[in-house]
């Protein structure tokens, strides 16, 4: 009898440049691009998780205001079989040019959500939820 999927609780960022491009990351040893962010630690508020993760992954110091919260979404996990993610998503405008990945991030790309490459491997949450939301929020 298959076990039910386990839930991973995340805080993630829709980082938006002045040109309305969005930042995606790919972790070491994985194929899919996704939002920066990460797993919540015990007792952390989503805003605290996101601030910590953006500092660790992108050397980006931000303050995450509560009003930037877009919502909480569920999707299949990209890199963990038989898991789903429950992601708190925050929209953050960014003026800083993020160029060097840190921690477990191997690659950073800026994409135009209105003009995606067909062959860009996107995590299910990014492809099915974040990109459509970004198109709505940025149009």
PDB file of C-alpha atoms in Angstrom:
ATOM      1  CA  UNK A   1       0.000   0.000   0.000  1.00  0.00           C
ATOM      2  CA  UNK A   2       1.602   3.325  -1.071  1.00  0.00           C
ATOM      3  CA  UNK A   3       2.236   5.846   1.669  1.00  0.00           C
ATOM      4  CA  UNK A   4       0.590   9.236   1.482  1.00  0.00           C
ATOM      5  CA  UNK A   5       2.800  12.111   0.340  1.00  0.00           C
ATOM      6  CA  UNK A   6       4.737  13.977   3.003  1.00  0.00           C
ATOM      7  CA  UNK A   7       4.503  17.762   3.160  1.00  0.00           C
ATOM      8  CA  UNK A   8       7.504  20.099   3.028  1.00  0.00           C
ATOM      9  CA  UNK A   9       6.784  23.592   4.413  1.00  0.00           C
ATOM     10  CA  UNK A  10       8.549  26.349   2.484  1.00  0.00           C
ATOM     11  CA  UNK A  11       8.829  30.107   2.265  1.00  0.00           C
ATOM     12  CA  UNK A  12       9.562  31.279  -1.287  1.00  0.00           C
ATOM     13  CA  UNK A  13      10.148  34.552  -3.123  1.00  0.00           C
ATOM     14  CA  UNK A  14       8.894  35.972  -6.370  1.00  0.00           C
ATOM     15  CA  UNK A  15      11.870  38.323  -6.845  1.00  0.00           C
ATOM     16  CA  UNK A  16      11.030  40.932  -9.476  1.00  0.00           C
ATOM     17  CA  UNK A  17      13.553  43.200 -11.221  1.00  0.00           C
ATOM     18  CA  UNK A  18      12.725  46.740 -12.395  1.00  0.00           C
ATOM     19  CA  UNK A  19      12.441  45.240 -15.919  1.00  0.00           C
ATOM     20  CA  UNK A  20       9.754  42.834 -14.575  1.00  0.00           C
ATOM     21  CA  UNK A  21      11.957  39.770 -14.914  1.00  0.00           C
ATOM     22  CA  UNK A  22      11.845  37.154 -12.178  1.00  0.00           C
ATOM     23  CA  UNK A  23      14.731  35.315 -10.565  1.00  0.00           C
ATOM     24  CA  UNK A  24      14.889  31.521 -10.521  1.00  0.00           C
ATOM     25  CA  UNK A  25      17.464  29.238  -8.935  1.00  0.00           C
ATOM     26  CA  UNK A  26      18.646  25.678  -9.483  1.00  0.00           C
ATOM     27  CA  UNK A  27      20.154  23.712  -6.625  1.00  0.00           C
ATOM     28  CA  UNK A  28      23.324  21.596  -6.946  1.00  0.00           C
ATOM     29  CA  UNK A  29      22.656  18.201  -8.489  1.00  0.00           C
ATOM     30  CA  UNK A  30      19.088  19.009  -9.560  1.00  0.00           C
ATOM     31  CA  UNK A  31      17.451  19.748 -12.895  1.00  0.00           C
ATOM     32  CA  UNK A  32      14.573  22.107 -12.101  1.00  0.00           C
ATOM     33  CA  UNK A  33      14.553  25.885 -11.731  1.00  0.00           C
ATOM     34  CA  UNK A  34      12.400  27.268  -8.938  1.00  0.00           C
ATOM     35  CA  UNK A  35      11.822  30.223  -6.660  1.00  0.00           C
ATOM     36  CA  UNK A  36      14.535  31.051  -4.156  1.00  0.00           C
ATOM     37  CA  UNK A  37      13.630  30.221  -0.581  1.00  0.00           C
ATOM     38  CA  UNK A  38      13.611  27.140   1.538  1.00  0.00           C
ATOM     39  CA  UNK A  39      12.349  24.971   4.332  1.00  0.00           C
ATOM     40  CA  UNK A  40      10.949  26.546   7.449  1.00  0.00           C
ATOM     41  CA  UNK A  41      12.723  25.726  10.676  1.00  0.00           C
ATOM     42  CA  UNK A  42      10.763  24.997  13.846  1.00  0.00           C
ATOM     43  CA  UNK A  43       9.307  28.181  15.311  1.00  0.00           C
ATOM     44  CA  UNK A  44      10.153  30.360  12.315  1.00  0.00           C
ATOM     45  CA  UNK A  45       7.605  32.630  10.694  1.00  0.00           C
ATOM     46  CA  UNK A  46       7.604  32.407   6.869  1.00  0.00           C
ATOM     47  CA  UNK A  47       9.053  35.931   6.631  1.00  0.00           C
ATOM     48  CA  UNK A  48      11.982  34.916   8.872  1.00  0.00           C
ATOM     49  CA  UNK A  49      12.606  31.786   6.811  1.00  0.00           C
ATOM     50  CA  UNK A  50      12.666  33.772   3.598  1.00  0.00           C
ATOM     51  CA  UNK A  51      15.013  36.428   4.984  1.00  0.00           C
ATOM     52  CA  UNK A  52      17.409  33.696   6.215  1.00  0.00           C
ATOM     53  CA  UNK A  53      17.233  31.662   2.996  1.00  0.00           C
ATOM     54  CA  UNK A  54      17.774  34.661   0.679  1.00  0.00           C
ATOM     55  CA  UNK A  55      20.840  35.616   2.714  1.00  0.00           C
ATOM     56  CA  UNK A  56      22.202  32.037   2.621  1.00  0.00           C
ATOM     57  CA  UNK A  57      21.403  31.279  -1.034  1.00  0.00           C
ATOM     58  CA  UNK A  58      21.924  34.635  -2.748  1.00  0.00           C
ATOM     59  CA  UNK A  59      23.825  36.804  -0.212  1.00  0.00           C
ATOM     60  CA  UNK A  60      20.786  39.064  -0.386  1.00  0.00           C
ATOM     61  CA  UNK A  61      19.761  41.025   2.691  1.00  0.00           C
ATOM     62  CA  UNK A  62      16.047  41.828   2.623  1.00  0.00           C
ATOM     63  CA  UNK A  63      13.271  42.639   5.009  1.00  0.00           C
ATOM     64  CA  UNK A  64      10.100  40.761   4.092  1.00  0.00           C
ATOM     65  CA  UNK A  65       7.013  42.871   4.873  1.00  0.00           C
ATOM     66  CA  UNK A  66       3.783  41.012   5.649  1.00  0.00           C
ATOM     67  CA  UNK A  67       1.921  42.877   2.878  1.00  0.00           C
ATOM     68  CA  UNK A  68       4.135  41.259   0.245  1.00  0.00           C
ATOM     69  CA  UNK A  69       2.514  37.855   0.989  1.00  0.00           C
ATOM     70  CA  UNK A  70       0.769  36.493  -2.110  1.00  0.00           C
ATOM     71  CA  UNK A  71      -0.594  33.288  -0.594  1.00  0.00           C
ATOM     72  CA  UNK A  72       0.006  29.711   0.453  1.00  0.00           C
ATOM     73  CA  UNK A  73       0.074  27.112  -2.322  1.00  0.00           C
ATOM     74  CA  UNK A  74       0.501  23.340  -2.635  1.00  0.00           C
ATOM     75  CA  UNK A  75       2.251  21.486  -5.445  1.00  0.00           C
ATOM     76  CA  UNK A  76       4.218  18.294  -6.107  1.00  0.00           C
ATOM     77  CA  UNK A  77       7.815  18.597  -4.890  1.00  0.00           C
ATOM     78  CA  UNK A  78      10.296  18.875  -7.763  1.00  0.00           C
ATOM     79  CA  UNK A  79      13.211  17.032  -6.195  1.00  0.00           C
ATOM     80  CA  UNK A  80      11.697  14.810  -3.474  1.00  0.00           C
ATOM     81  CA  UNK A  81       9.602  11.873  -4.734  1.00  0.00           C
ATOM     82  CA  UNK A  82       6.305  11.260  -2.883  1.00  0.00           C
ATOM     83  CA  UNK A  83       6.402  14.728  -1.287  1.00  0.00           C
ATOM     84  CA  UNK A  84       4.318  17.820  -1.782  1.00  0.00           C
ATOM     85  CA  UNK A  85       5.313  21.352  -0.962  1.00  0.00           C
ATOM     86  CA  UNK A  86       3.226  23.859   0.900  1.00  0.00           C
ATOM     87  CA  UNK A  87       4.804  27.170  -0.055  1.00  0.00           C
ATOM     88  CA  UNK A  88       4.197  30.613   1.380  1.00  0.00           C
ATOM     89  CA  UNK A  89       4.924  32.918  -1.576  1.00  0.00           C
ATOM     90  CA  UNK A  90       6.041  36.536  -1.183  1.00  0.00           C
ATOM     91  CA  UNK A  91       6.535  39.110  -3.939  1.00  0.00           C
ATOM     92  CA  UNK A  92       9.638  41.240  -3.476  1.00  0.00           C
ATOM     93  CA  UNK A  93      10.824  43.959  -5.830  1.00  0.00           C
ATOM     94  CA  UNK A  94      14.598  43.858  -6.101  1.00  0.00           C
ATOM     95  CA  UNK A  95      16.962  46.591  -7.244  1.00  0.00           C
ATOM     96  CA  UNK A  96      20.164  44.671  -6.490  1.00  0.00           C
ATOM     97  CA  UNK A  97      21.789  42.667  -9.257  1.00  0.00           C
ATOM     98  CA  UNK A  98      22.049  39.138  -7.932  1.00  0.00           C
ATOM     99  CA  UNK A  99      24.898  37.432  -9.718  1.00  0.00           C
ATOM    100  CA  UNK A 100      26.583  34.892  -7.486  1.00  0.00           C
ATOM    101  CA  UNK A 101      24.846  31.892  -6.023  1.00  0.00           C
ATOM    102  CA  UNK A 102      25.797  30.642  -2.572  1.00  0.00           C
ATOM    103  CA  UNK A 103      25.028  27.680  -0.284  1.00  0.00           C
ATOM    104  CA  UNK A 104      23.310  24.900  -2.264  1.00  0.00           C
ATOM    105  CA  UNK A 105      22.477  27.052  -5.309  1.00  0.00           C
ATOM    106  CA  UNK A 106      24.329  26.098  -8.499  1.00  0.00           C
ATOM    107  CA  UNK A 107      22.717  28.468 -11.011  1.00  0.00           C
ATOM    108  CA  UNK A 108      20.733  31.713 -11.046  1.00  0.00           C
ATOM    109  CA  UNK A 109      18.734  32.935 -14.044  1.00  0.00           C
ATOM    110  CA  UNK A 110      16.481  35.920 -14.691  1.00  0.00           C
ATOM    111  CA  UNK A 111      13.504  35.127 -16.907  1.00  0.00           C
ATOM    112  CA  UNK A 112      10.751  37.079 -18.565  1.00  0.00           C
ATOM    113  CA  UNK A 113       7.530  35.350 -17.383  1.00  0.00           C
ATOM    114  CA  UNK A 114       5.774  36.466 -20.585  1.00  0.00           C
ATOM    115  CA  UNK A 115       8.381  34.916 -22.888  1.00  0.00           C
ATOM    116  CA  UNK A 116       9.594  31.576 -21.525  1.00  0.00           C
ATOM    117  CA  UNK A 117      11.960  29.167 -23.228  1.00  0.00           C
ATOM    118  CA  UNK A 118       9.997  26.020 -24.050  1.00  0.00           C
ATOM    119  CA  UNK A 119      12.807  23.736 -22.901  1.00  0.00           C
ATOM    120  CA  UNK A 120      13.478  25.430 -19.544  1.00  0.00           C
ATOM    121  CA  UNK A 121      12.977  22.759 -16.837  1.00  0.00           C
ATOM    122  CA  UNK A 122      10.699  24.333 -14.231  1.00  0.00           C
ATOM    123  CA  UNK A 123       9.563  22.907 -10.898  1.00  0.00           C
ATOM    124  CA  UNK A 124       5.818  22.118 -10.862  1.00  0.00           C
ATOM    125  CA  UNK A 125       5.076  24.980  -8.426  1.00  0.00           C
ATOM    126  CA  UNK A 126       6.986  27.454 -10.590  1.00  0.00           C
ATOM    127  CA  UNK A 127       5.442  26.278 -13.862  1.00  0.00           C
ATOM    128  CA  UNK A 128       1.826  25.823 -12.743  1.00  0.00           C
ATOM    129  CA  UNK A 129       1.447  28.502 -10.059  1.00  0.00           C
ATOM    130  CA  UNK A 130       4.196  31.126  -9.954  1.00  0.00           C
ATOM    131  CA  UNK A 131       4.531  31.897 -13.678  1.00  0.00           C
ATOM    132  CA  UNK A 132       0.751  32.398 -14.168  1.00  0.00           C
ATOM    133  CA  UNK A 133       0.635  34.538 -10.996  1.00  0.00           C
ATOM    134  CA  UNK A 134       3.630  36.589 -12.144  1.00  0.00           C
ATOM    135  CA  UNK A 135       1.948  37.247 -15.488  1.00  0.00           C
ATOM    136  CA  UNK A 136      -1.142  38.540 -13.691  1.00  0.00           C
ATOM    137  CA  UNK A 137       0.732  40.574 -11.077  1.00  0.00           C
ATOM    138  CA  UNK A 138       3.183  42.136 -13.541  1.00  0.00           C
ATOM    139  CA  UNK A 139       0.847  42.933 -16.431  1.00  0.00           C
TER     140      UNK A 139
END
